[in-house]
């Protein structure tokens, strides 16, 4: 039985639009930062706590507001930046950091409370995107939107792919209508070190899958940090930049942190994160080993074999303990001919010395950790003892 004219008309209204590919005009990706930030696209910036994610994001924002240079030296097109943060206070954290980064504060819009008929309430990205879009009708030069944290845009279960995709779509649509890059900040899941960086983003895998570009941060030894490109569906992936965080005065007796960009890095994000996090782990472990050594040797000298035994029981690798001995101010000595090597704490004022004897794998100072010259006094004293006991070569003649 054929459909009536009314049924055909209703089907046309309720149907799906089909467009021939030949009717679609190709257009290039509109980059804010070539290869890193694109207009109309969702990006995710994720990392472990303490890596400076928000500070790095604000550094990128500051670059846009003043038309400055990106870490690779290319020039950013000037524009406005929209910042929403559910974690940091604008007055004592966000604006001071923007000032420290040299941002044109007149081009930064901070998302505040949502006005209602009853009373203002905190902005909720999961339900107030439409109201935000109406307010942005007055601006036509928004280039970047920062959502921190992006998980706040999900009102449902952030670990369910379907709910995450549905919740993030309004944010994606807003970026497309404003023709701005959307940068959502997130965290790494605990205990995820070593895994694929995309899988480490907190919540559903949909956060990393829906984003066209995923950027990640890590912290290495001595405070060095890095920004790496873990994924890009619209350009090359891999590579990164080293950076450090520094505190500077911004006036009025206040200080704020800012990013100082360093050298470009090569390699995949997984390789770069793995190297940085391993260095950080080793640094922390060695610091713990220093404290442990000081405590163990506080009662007095101890044979190296006993130190090694206690290190094994405490869970420290012997190589780590040997590296920590210098920082702990530990002296390595032998008690005499045939006597076992001992470790002891020495005062900061005294020079750490090692008695002259052949390198030994347990000695640390002259074995695995590198040779250390004996002091002239030690050598002279040893020579006198030998001559007193056996006589000189002239006596034998």
Short mmCIF file of C-alpha atoms in Angstrom, two decimals:
data_model
loop_
_atom_site.label_atom_id
_atom_site.label_comp_id
_atom_site.label_asym_id
_atom_site.label_seq_id
_atom_site.Cartn_x
_atom_site.Cartn_y
_atom_site.Cartn_z
CA UNK A 1 0.00 0.00 0.00
CA UNK A 2 1.55 3.30 -1.12
CA UNK A 3 2.05 6.17 1.34
CA UNK A 4 -0.34 9.11 1.19
CA UNK A 5 0.82 12.61 0.26
CA UNK A 6 0.51 13.62 3.93
CA UNK A 7 2.70 10.72 5.07
CA UNK A 8 5.31 11.56 2.45
CA UNK A 9 5.37 15.21 3.57
CA UNK A 10 5.78 14.22 7.22
CA UNK A 11 8.56 11.79 6.33
CA UNK A 12 10.35 14.60 4.52
CA UNK A 13 10.13 16.84 7.60
CA UNK A 14 11.26 14.12 10.00
CA UNK A 15 13.89 12.68 7.71
CA UNK A 16 17.68 12.88 7.62
CA UNK A 17 19.43 15.33 5.34
CA UNK A 18 21.61 13.69 2.71
CA UNK A 19 24.17 15.81 0.88
CA UNK A 20 26.24 14.62 -2.09
CA UNK A 21 29.95 14.88 -1.35
CA UNK A 22 30.33 16.77 -4.61
CA UNK A 23 28.24 19.60 -3.13
CA UNK A 24 30.52 20.03 -0.09
CA UNK A 25 33.30 22.56 -0.48
CA UNK A 26 36.61 21.48 1.05
CA UNK A 27 38.29 23.90 3.42
CA UNK A 28 41.56 23.79 5.35
CA UNK A 29 41.91 23.47 9.12
CA UNK A 30 41.95 26.96 10.63
CA UNK A 31 44.86 26.85 13.03
CA UNK A 32 45.48 29.19 15.94
CA UNK A 33 48.74 27.40 16.66
CA UNK A 34 49.67 25.23 13.64
CA UNK A 35 49.45 21.59 14.59
CA UNK A 36 48.40 22.29 18.19
CA UNK A 37 45.26 24.45 18.51
CA UNK A 38 42.55 24.65 15.84
CA UNK A 39 39.46 26.81 15.57
CA UNK A 40 36.13 25.04 15.96
CA UNK A 41 37.73 21.91 17.48
CA UNK A 42 37.74 20.33 20.93
CA UNK A 43 41.11 19.83 22.60
CA UNK A 44 41.95 18.14 25.90
CA UNK A 45 44.93 19.05 28.08
CA UNK A 46 45.58 16.37 30.70
CA UNK A 47 48.30 15.52 33.18
CA UNK A 48 49.13 14.50 36.72
CA UNK A 49 48.69 16.97 39.61
CA UNK A 50 51.54 19.43 39.95
CA UNK A 51 52.52 19.50 36.29
CA UNK A 52 51.17 23.02 35.75
CA UNK A 53 48.28 22.29 33.39
CA UNK A 54 46.25 25.39 34.22
CA UNK A 55 49.31 27.66 34.22
CA UNK A 56 50.31 26.28 30.80
CA UNK A 57 46.77 26.81 29.48
CA UNK A 58 46.80 30.42 30.70
CA UNK A 59 50.18 30.93 29.05
CA UNK A 60 48.63 29.86 25.74
CA UNK A 61 45.69 32.20 26.44
CA UNK A 62 48.03 35.12 27.12
CA UNK A 63 49.83 34.47 23.83
CA UNK A 64 46.54 34.80 21.93
CA UNK A 65 45.43 38.00 23.68
CA UNK A 66 48.58 39.87 22.69
CA UNK A 67 49.25 38.16 19.35
CA UNK A 68 52.52 36.83 20.74
CA UNK A 69 54.73 33.95 19.74
CA UNK A 70 54.03 30.29 20.41
CA UNK A 71 56.72 28.02 21.91
CA UNK A 72 57.86 27.09 18.38
CA UNK A 73 58.31 30.72 17.37
CA UNK A 74 55.24 31.08 15.14
CA UNK A 75 52.98 34.09 15.66
CA UNK A 76 49.50 33.76 17.17
CA UNK A 77 46.54 35.62 15.66
CA UNK A 78 45.23 38.07 18.30
CA UNK A 79 41.82 37.44 19.81
CA UNK A 80 39.77 37.13 22.97
CA UNK A 81 39.90 34.25 25.40
CA UNK A 82 37.01 32.90 27.46
CA UNK A 83 38.00 31.24 30.75
CA UNK A 84 35.79 29.14 33.00
CA UNK A 85 37.28 27.47 36.05
CA UNK A 86 35.47 25.46 38.67
CA UNK A 87 38.64 24.97 40.73
CA UNK A 88 40.63 28.23 40.82
CA UNK A 89 39.56 31.64 42.12
CA UNK A 90 39.84 34.41 39.48
CA UNK A 91 41.00 37.07 41.96
CA UNK A 92 43.88 35.26 43.65
CA UNK A 93 44.87 32.68 41.04
CA UNK A 94 43.62 33.09 37.45
CA UNK A 95 44.07 36.83 36.91
CA UNK A 96 47.45 36.97 38.74
CA UNK A 97 48.73 34.15 36.52
CA UNK A 98 47.41 35.89 33.42
CA UNK A 99 49.21 39.06 34.50
CA UNK A 100 52.40 37.10 35.10
CA UNK A 101 52.09 35.64 31.59
CA UNK A 102 51.76 39.13 30.10
CA UNK A 103 48.16 38.75 28.94
CA UNK A 104 46.08 41.65 27.64
CA UNK A 105 43.51 41.40 30.44
CA UNK A 106 41.01 43.45 28.45
CA UNK A 107 40.78 40.54 26.02
CA UNK A 108 40.10 37.90 28.68
CA UNK A 109 36.50 37.12 29.69
CA UNK A 110 36.07 35.25 32.98
CA UNK A 111 32.86 33.24 33.22
CA UNK A 112 31.08 34.15 36.46
CA UNK A 113 27.78 33.19 38.08
CA UNK A 114 24.64 32.35 36.14
CA UNK A 115 21.86 34.90 36.75
CA UNK A 116 18.41 33.48 37.49
CA UNK A 117 15.05 34.89 38.57
CA UNK A 118 15.71 33.77 42.13
CA UNK A 119 19.39 34.36 42.88
CA UNK A 120 22.76 33.95 41.12
CA UNK A 121 24.25 30.47 41.16
CA UNK A 122 27.63 29.10 40.06
CA UNK A 123 27.97 28.57 36.32
CA UNK A 124 27.28 24.96 35.38
CA UNK A 125 28.68 24.05 31.95
CA UNK A 126 26.43 21.01 31.88
CA UNK A 127 23.29 23.18 31.76
CA UNK A 128 24.29 26.83 31.12
CA UNK A 129 26.03 26.60 27.72
CA UNK A 130 23.02 28.09 25.93
CA UNK A 131 22.90 31.08 28.29
CA UNK A 132 26.64 31.58 27.82
CA UNK A 133 26.23 31.57 24.05
CA UNK A 134 23.59 34.32 24.26
CA UNK A 135 26.02 36.51 26.23
CA UNK A 136 28.72 35.93 23.63
CA UNK A 137 26.57 37.40 20.85
CA UNK A 138 28.26 40.70 21.74
CA UNK A 139 31.72 39.35 20.84
CA UNK A 140 32.90 38.18 17.44
CA UNK A 141 36.61 37.64 18.13
CA UNK A 142 36.71 34.84 20.71
CA UNK A 143 39.61 32.59 19.67
CA UNK A 144 39.95 30.24 22.66
CA UNK A 145 37.60 28.83 25.30
CA UNK A 146 39.16 27.17 28.36
CA UNK A 147 37.00 24.80 30.43
CA UNK A 148 38.63 23.72 33.68
CA UNK A 149 37.88 20.96 34.44
CA UNK A 150 36.16 19.67 31.32
CA UNK A 151 34.59 16.80 33.29
CA UNK A 152 32.27 19.39 34.86
CA UNK A 153 30.47 19.60 31.53
CA UNK A 154 29.17 16.09 32.16
CA UNK A 155 26.15 15.99 34.45
CA UNK A 156 25.84 12.20 34.24
CA UNK A 157 28.37 9.41 34.68
CA UNK A 158 31.72 10.65 33.35
CA UNK A 159 32.85 7.04 32.89
CA UNK A 160 30.13 6.15 30.37
CA UNK A 161 31.01 6.84 26.74
CA UNK A 162 27.49 7.64 25.61
CA UNK A 163 26.82 10.13 28.40
CA UNK A 164 30.19 11.84 27.93
CA UNK A 165 29.71 12.25 24.18
CA UNK A 166 26.20 13.61 24.63
CA UNK A 167 27.31 16.03 27.37
CA UNK A 168 30.34 17.36 25.49
CA UNK A 169 28.51 17.93 22.22
CA UNK A 170 27.06 21.34 23.26
CA UNK A 171 30.60 22.47 24.11
CA UNK A 172 31.79 21.27 20.70
CA UNK A 173 28.89 23.04 19.01
CA UNK A 174 29.68 26.28 20.87
CA UNK A 175 33.28 26.14 19.65
CA UNK A 176 32.07 25.66 16.08
CA UNK A 177 29.59 28.54 16.24
CA UNK A 178 32.16 30.88 17.82
CA UNK A 179 34.88 29.56 15.49
CA UNK A 180 37.16 29.19 18.51
CA UNK A 181 39.35 26.44 19.88
CA UNK A 182 37.93 24.70 22.96
CA UNK A 183 40.53 23.54 25.48
CA UNK A 184 39.23 21.26 28.23
CA UNK A 185 41.57 20.59 31.14
CA UNK A 186 41.57 17.18 32.80
CA UNK A 187 43.64 14.90 35.02
CA UNK A 188 45.38 11.57 34.65
CA UNK A 189 43.91 8.58 36.45
CA UNK A 190 45.92 7.45 39.47
CA UNK A 191 48.20 4.50 38.92
CA UNK A 192 48.11 4.85 35.12
CA UNK A 193 51.79 5.63 34.54
CA UNK A 194 53.24 3.75 31.57
CA UNK A 195 49.93 3.32 29.76
CA UNK A 196 48.91 5.00 26.51
CA UNK A 197 48.43 8.72 27.34
CA UNK A 198 44.93 8.76 25.81
CA UNK A 199 43.85 5.96 28.13
CA UNK A 200 45.23 7.84 31.13
CA UNK A 201 42.75 10.74 30.84
CA UNK A 202 40.36 10.57 33.79
CA UNK A 203 36.89 9.25 33.04
CA UNK A 204 35.54 7.67 29.90
CA UNK A 205 37.76 7.05 26.90
CA UNK A 206 35.30 9.31 25.09
CA UNK A 207 37.11 12.41 26.44
CA UNK A 208 40.19 11.50 24.43
CA UNK A 209 38.25 10.07 21.51
CA UNK A 210 35.97 13.08 20.97
CA UNK A 211 38.83 15.58 21.21
CA UNK A 212 40.56 16.22 17.91
CA UNK A 213 43.84 17.02 19.69
CA UNK A 214 45.00 15.70 23.08
CA UNK A 215 47.86 17.44 24.86
CA UNK A 216 49.53 16.01 27.96
CA UNK A 217 51.89 17.33 30.62
CA UNK A 218 54.46 15.66 32.85
CA UNK A 219 56.97 16.65 35.50
CA UNK A 220 60.51 15.35 35.58
CA UNK A 221 63.48 15.64 37.91
CA UNK A 222 64.41 19.05 39.33
CA UNK A 223 61.08 20.59 38.37
CA UNK A 224 61.43 20.32 34.60
CA UNK A 225 58.07 19.86 32.89
CA UNK A 226 56.96 19.06 29.37
CA UNK A 227 53.99 19.56 27.09
CA UNK A 228 53.52 16.78 24.53
CA UNK A 229 51.02 16.08 21.75
CA UNK A 230 49.51 12.66 22.45
CA UNK A 231 46.94 12.62 19.67
CA UNK A 232 45.82 14.61 16.65
CA UNK A 233 43.15 13.62 14.14
CA UNK A 234 43.74 16.78 12.14
CA UNK A 235 47.52 17.01 11.96
CA UNK A 236 50.77 15.43 13.10
CA UNK A 237 51.12 13.98 16.57
CA UNK A 238 54.13 13.45 18.78
CA UNK A 239 56.73 16.00 19.80
CA UNK A 240 56.57 18.52 22.59
CA UNK A 241 58.22 21.36 24.46
CA UNK A 242 60.04 21.59 27.74
CA UNK A 243 58.96 24.25 30.23
CA UNK A 244 59.49 25.38 33.79
CA UNK A 245 57.30 27.20 36.27
CA UNK A 246 58.64 30.28 38.00
CA UNK A 247 57.26 32.71 40.57
CA UNK A 248 57.47 36.39 39.66
CA UNK A 249 56.31 39.60 41.30
CA UNK A 250 53.25 41.14 39.64
CA UNK A 251 52.95 44.25 41.80
CA UNK A 252 51.02 45.08 44.93
CA UNK A 253 53.16 42.72 46.97
CA UNK A 254 51.78 39.72 45.04
CA UNK A 255 53.51 36.90 43.21
CA UNK A 256 52.18 34.45 40.63
CA UNK A 257 53.50 31.51 38.64
CA UNK A 258 54.16 31.64 34.94
CA UNK A 259 55.51 29.32 32.26
CA UNK A 260 58.97 29.71 30.76
CA UNK A 261 59.12 27.72 27.53
CA UNK A 262 62.23 25.74 26.66
CA UNK A 263 63.55 23.51 23.93
CA UNK A 264 61.50 21.48 21.48
CA UNK A 265 61.35 17.72 22.15
CA UNK A 266 61.12 14.81 19.74
CA UNK A 267 59.42 11.47 20.27
CA UNK A 268 55.97 10.12 20.98
CA UNK A 269 54.03 11.40 23.96
CA UNK A 270 54.30 7.99 25.59
CA UNK A 271 58.08 8.02 25.25
CA UNK A 272 58.41 11.60 26.51
CA UNK A 273 56.10 11.03 29.48
CA UNK A 274 57.79 7.75 30.33
CA UNK A 275 61.24 9.34 30.44
CA UNK A 276 60.08 12.32 32.52
CA UNK A 277 58.05 10.30 35.00
CA UNK A 278 60.86 7.75 35.42
CA UNK A 279 63.29 10.56 36.25
CA UNK A 280 60.81 11.98 38.74
CA UNK A 281 60.30 8.57 40.37
CA UNK A 282 64.06 8.04 40.62
CA UNK A 283 64.49 11.51 42.10
CA UNK A 284 61.85 10.84 44.74
CA UNK A 285 63.29 7.40 45.51
CA UNK A 286 66.81 8.80 45.90
CA UNK A 287 65.51 11.55 48.20
CA UNK A 288 63.86 8.87 50.34
CA UNK A 289 67.08 6.85 50.30
CA UNK A 290 69.03 9.87 51.61
CA UNK A 291 66.69 10.23 54.57
CA UNK A 292 66.80 6.49 55.22
CA UNK A 293 70.62 6.42 55.17
CA UNK A 294 70.87 9.28 57.66
CA UNK A 295 68.54 7.47 60.02
CA UNK A 296 70.29 4.09 59.71
CA UNK A 297 73.78 5.55 60.27
CA UNK A 298 72.77 8.01 62.98
CA UNK A 299 73.78 5.48 65.67
CA UNK A 300 77.33 5.14 64.30
CA UNK A 301 79.43 3.39 61.63
CA UNK A 302 78.00 0.24 60.07
CA UNK A 303 79.58 -2.46 57.89
CA UNK A 304 78.58 -2.01 54.28
CA UNK A 305 77.21 -5.54 54.09
CA UNK A 306 74.81 -4.71 56.95
CA UNK A 307 73.76 -1.47 55.24
CA UNK A 308 73.07 -3.45 52.09
CA UNK A 309 71.05 -6.03 53.98
CA UNK A 310 68.90 -3.37 55.63
CA UNK A 311 68.46 -1.60 52.28
CA UNK A 312 67.09 -4.80 50.79
CA UNK A 313 64.70 -5.16 53.70
CA UNK A 314 63.59 -1.52 53.30
CA UNK A 315 62.94 -2.02 49.58
CA UNK A 316 65.75 0.20 48.25
CA UNK A 317 67.80 -0.85 45.23
CA UNK A 318 71.47 -0.96 46.15
CA UNK A 319 72.35 1.25 43.20
CA UNK A 320 69.95 3.90 44.54
CA UNK A 321 71.54 3.74 47.99
CA UNK A 322 75.04 4.09 46.53
CA UNK A 323 73.94 7.19 44.59
CA UNK A 324 72.35 8.64 47.71
CA UNK A 325 75.41 8.28 49.95
CA UNK A 326 77.05 11.53 48.78
CA UNK A 327 73.91 13.59 49.36
CA UNK A 328 73.53 11.99 52.77
CA UNK A 329 77.11 12.94 53.71
CA UNK A 330 78.27 9.35 54.11
CA UNK A 331 81.95 8.43 54.43
CA UNK A 332 83.11 5.04 53.10
CA UNK A 333 86.21 3.56 54.78
CA UNK A 334 88.00 0.31 55.57
CA UNK A 335 89.05 -0.30 59.15
CA UNK A 336 92.44 -1.72 58.16
CA UNK A 337 94.00 -4.71 56.41
CA UNK A 338 91.39 -7.42 55.93
CA UNK A 339 88.72 -5.44 57.74
CA UNK A 340 85.28 -4.89 56.13
CA UNK A 341 84.34 -1.53 54.64
CA UNK A 342 82.12 0.67 56.79
CA UNK A 343 79.85 3.61 56.14
CA UNK A 344 79.53 6.47 58.60
CA UNK A 345 77.98 9.91 58.67
CA UNK A 346 80.46 12.76 58.54
CA UNK A 347 79.92 16.38 59.54
CA UNK A 348 79.24 18.94 56.81
CA UNK A 349 82.44 20.76 57.73
CA UNK A 350 84.65 17.73 57.13
CA UNK A 351 85.64 16.48 53.73
CA UNK A 352 84.25 13.08 52.79
CA UNK A 353 87.25 10.87 52.14
CA UNK A 354 87.87 7.27 51.26
CA UNK A 355 90.82 5.29 52.51
CA UNK A 356 93.16 4.09 49.74
CA UNK A 357 92.28 0.56 48.72
CA UNK A 358 91.29 -1.24 45.56
CA UNK A 359 87.78 -0.51 44.27
CA UNK A 360 85.18 -2.79 45.79
CA UNK A 361 81.61 -3.28 44.53
CA UNK A 362 80.18 -2.69 48.00
CA UNK A 363 82.17 0.41 48.84
CA UNK A 364 80.04 2.73 46.80
CA UNK A 365 82.43 5.66 46.79
CA UNK A 366 85.22 3.87 44.95
CA UNK A 367 83.23 1.10 43.34
CA UNK A 368 79.92 1.45 41.58
CA UNK A 369 79.50 5.14 42.23
CA UNK A 370 82.84 6.25 40.79
CA UNK A 371 86.40 6.56 42.10
CA UNK A 372 87.30 9.15 44.72
CA UNK A 373 90.93 10.13 45.42
CA UNK A 374 92.23 9.64 48.92
CA UNK A 375 93.46 12.71 50.72
CA UNK A 376 97.20 13.36 50.98
CA UNK A 377 96.99 12.95 54.73
CA UNK A 378 95.50 9.47 54.48
CA UNK A 379 98.18 8.34 52.02
CA UNK A 380 101.01 9.70 54.15
CA UNK A 381 99.63 8.05 57.29
CA UNK A 382 99.31 4.71 55.54
CA UNK A 383 102.88 4.96 54.20
CA UNK A 384 104.24 5.65 57.70
CA UNK A 385 102.44 2.61 59.11
CA UNK A 386 103.83 0.37 56.35
CA UNK A 387 107.40 1.63 56.81
CA UNK A 388 107.21 1.23 60.57
CA UNK A 389 106.17 -2.39 60.24
CA UNK A 390 108.26 -3.66 57.32
CA UNK A 391 111.09 -1.14 57.03
CA UNK A 392 112.25 0.67 53.92
CA UNK A 393 113.78 -0.64 50.74
CA UNK A 394 117.18 0.80 51.82
CA UNK A 395 117.12 -1.34 55.00
CA UNK A 396 116.65 -4.51 52.91
CA UNK A 397 119.76 -3.67 50.95
#
